PDB file of C-alpha atoms in Angstrom:
ATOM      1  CA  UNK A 298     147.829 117.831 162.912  1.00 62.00           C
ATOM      2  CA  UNK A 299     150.150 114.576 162.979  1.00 69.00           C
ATOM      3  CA  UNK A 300     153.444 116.596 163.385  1.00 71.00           C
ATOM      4  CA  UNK A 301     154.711 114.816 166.213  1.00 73.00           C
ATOM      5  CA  UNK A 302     155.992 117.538 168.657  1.00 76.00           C
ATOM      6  CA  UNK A 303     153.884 116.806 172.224  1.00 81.00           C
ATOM      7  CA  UNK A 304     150.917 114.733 173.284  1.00 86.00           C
ATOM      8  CA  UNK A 305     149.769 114.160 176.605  1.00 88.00           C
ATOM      9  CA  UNK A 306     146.886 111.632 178.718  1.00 89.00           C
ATOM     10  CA  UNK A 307     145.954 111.720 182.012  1.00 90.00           C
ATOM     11  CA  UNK A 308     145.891 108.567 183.706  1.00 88.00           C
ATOM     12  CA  UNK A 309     146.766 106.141 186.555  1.00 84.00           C
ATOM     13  CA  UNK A 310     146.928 102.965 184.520  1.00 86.00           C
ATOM     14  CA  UNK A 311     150.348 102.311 183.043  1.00 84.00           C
ATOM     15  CA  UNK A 312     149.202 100.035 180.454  1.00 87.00           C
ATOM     16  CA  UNK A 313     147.123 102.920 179.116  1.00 91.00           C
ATOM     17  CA  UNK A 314     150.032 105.274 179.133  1.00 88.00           C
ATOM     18  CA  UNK A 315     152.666 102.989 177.410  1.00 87.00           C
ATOM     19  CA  UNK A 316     149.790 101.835 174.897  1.00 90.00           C
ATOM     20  CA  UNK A 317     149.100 106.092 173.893  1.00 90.00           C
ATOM     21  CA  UNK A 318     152.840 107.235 174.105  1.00 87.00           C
ATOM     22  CA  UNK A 319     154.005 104.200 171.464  1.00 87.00           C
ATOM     23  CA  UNK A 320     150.634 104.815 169.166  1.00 90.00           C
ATOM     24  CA  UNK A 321     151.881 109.219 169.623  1.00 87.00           C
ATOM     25  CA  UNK A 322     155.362 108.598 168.715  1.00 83.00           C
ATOM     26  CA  UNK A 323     156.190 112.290 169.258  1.00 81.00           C
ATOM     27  CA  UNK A 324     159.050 113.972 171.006  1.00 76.00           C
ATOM     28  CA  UNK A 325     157.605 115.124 173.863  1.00 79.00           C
ATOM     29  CA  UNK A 326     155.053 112.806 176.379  1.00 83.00           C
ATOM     30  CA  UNK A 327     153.205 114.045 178.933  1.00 85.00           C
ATOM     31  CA  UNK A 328     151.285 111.817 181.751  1.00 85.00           C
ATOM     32  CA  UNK A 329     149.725 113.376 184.133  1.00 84.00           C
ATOM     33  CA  UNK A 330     150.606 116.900 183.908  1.00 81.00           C
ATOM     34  CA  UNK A 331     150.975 120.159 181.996  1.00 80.00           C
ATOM     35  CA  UNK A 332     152.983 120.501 178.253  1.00 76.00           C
ATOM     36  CA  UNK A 333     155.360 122.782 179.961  1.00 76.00           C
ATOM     37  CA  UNK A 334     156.827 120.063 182.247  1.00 73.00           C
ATOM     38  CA  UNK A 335     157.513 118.275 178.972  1.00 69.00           C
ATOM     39  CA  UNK A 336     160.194 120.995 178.652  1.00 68.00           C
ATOM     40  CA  UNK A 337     161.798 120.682 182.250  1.00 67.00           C
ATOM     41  CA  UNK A 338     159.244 123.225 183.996  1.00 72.00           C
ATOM     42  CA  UNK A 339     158.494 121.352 187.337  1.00 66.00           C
ATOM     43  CA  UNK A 340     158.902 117.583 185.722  1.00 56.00           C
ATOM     44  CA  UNK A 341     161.395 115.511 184.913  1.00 59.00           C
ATOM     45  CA  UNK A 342     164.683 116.118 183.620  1.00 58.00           C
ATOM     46  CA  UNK A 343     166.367 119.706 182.534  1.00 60.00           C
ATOM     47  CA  UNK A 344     165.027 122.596 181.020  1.00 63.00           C
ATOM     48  CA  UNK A 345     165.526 122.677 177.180  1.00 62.00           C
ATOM     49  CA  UNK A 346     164.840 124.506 173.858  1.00 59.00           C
ATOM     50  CA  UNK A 347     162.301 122.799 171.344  1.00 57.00           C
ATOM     51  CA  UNK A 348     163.829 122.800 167.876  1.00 58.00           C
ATOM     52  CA  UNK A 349     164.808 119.977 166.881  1.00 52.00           C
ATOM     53  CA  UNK A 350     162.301 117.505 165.458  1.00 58.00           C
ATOM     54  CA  UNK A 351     161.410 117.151 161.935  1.00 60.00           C
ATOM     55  CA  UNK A 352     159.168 119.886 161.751  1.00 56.00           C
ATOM     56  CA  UNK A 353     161.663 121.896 163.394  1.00 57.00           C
ATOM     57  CA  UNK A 354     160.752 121.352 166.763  1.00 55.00           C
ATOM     58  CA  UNK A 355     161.648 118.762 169.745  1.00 56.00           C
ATOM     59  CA  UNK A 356     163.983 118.738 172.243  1.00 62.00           C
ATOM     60  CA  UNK A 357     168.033 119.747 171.922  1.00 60.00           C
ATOM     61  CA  UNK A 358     170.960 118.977 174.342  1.00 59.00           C
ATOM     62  CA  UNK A 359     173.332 121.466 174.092  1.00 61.00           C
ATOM     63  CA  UNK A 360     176.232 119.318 173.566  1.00 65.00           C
ATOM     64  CA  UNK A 361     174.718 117.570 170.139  1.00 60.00           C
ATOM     65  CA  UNK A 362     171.916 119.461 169.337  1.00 60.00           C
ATOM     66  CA  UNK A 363     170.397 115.490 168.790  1.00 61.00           C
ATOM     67  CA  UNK A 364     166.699 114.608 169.567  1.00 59.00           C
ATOM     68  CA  UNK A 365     166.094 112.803 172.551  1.00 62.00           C
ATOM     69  CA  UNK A 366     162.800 111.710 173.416  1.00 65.00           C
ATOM     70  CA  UNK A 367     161.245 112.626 176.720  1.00 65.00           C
ATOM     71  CA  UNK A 368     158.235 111.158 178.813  1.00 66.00           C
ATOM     72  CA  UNK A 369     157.233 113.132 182.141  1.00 68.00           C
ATOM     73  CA  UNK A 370     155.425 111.401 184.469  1.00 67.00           C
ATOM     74  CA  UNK A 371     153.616 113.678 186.996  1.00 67.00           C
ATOM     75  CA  UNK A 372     152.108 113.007 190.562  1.00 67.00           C
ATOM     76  CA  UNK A 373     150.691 108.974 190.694  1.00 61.00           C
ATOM     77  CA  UNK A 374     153.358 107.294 188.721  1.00 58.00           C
ATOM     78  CA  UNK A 375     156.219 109.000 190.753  1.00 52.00           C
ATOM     79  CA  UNK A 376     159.025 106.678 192.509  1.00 53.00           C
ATOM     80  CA  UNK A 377     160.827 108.197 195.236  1.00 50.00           C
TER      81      UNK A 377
END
């Protein structure tokens, strides 16, 4: 629909990734895994509400309520 809120790609090429989460532009990025870790649920980062993006959804921090972006990386690309 072109609102913005969460796209995702599976894929072990980083060029590929980088190349789909700049032409997405959205709040949330997802490589490798399911939406919900997007949102904190077993990926990267802390668990947070999805409201604030311009169609009224996105990611908050509960100090600013500002819009962060946030990329999870799942499984291949991790660094330990």
């Amino acid at each position: 629909h072109g609102f913005r809120h969460t796209a995702g790609i599976h894929s072990t090429n980083v060029e590929t990734i980088t190349k789909m989460a700049r032409a997405m532009n959205c709040s949330i990025f997802v490589a490798n895994g399911s939406f919900f870790s997007g949102l904190g649920e077993g990926g990267e980062g802390y668990s947070s509400f999805s409201i604030a993006s311009p169609t009224g959804d996105g990611l908050t921090r509960a100090r600013t309520f500002s819009r962060p972006r946030r990329v999870s990386v799942v499984g291949a690309l991790r660094i330990v």
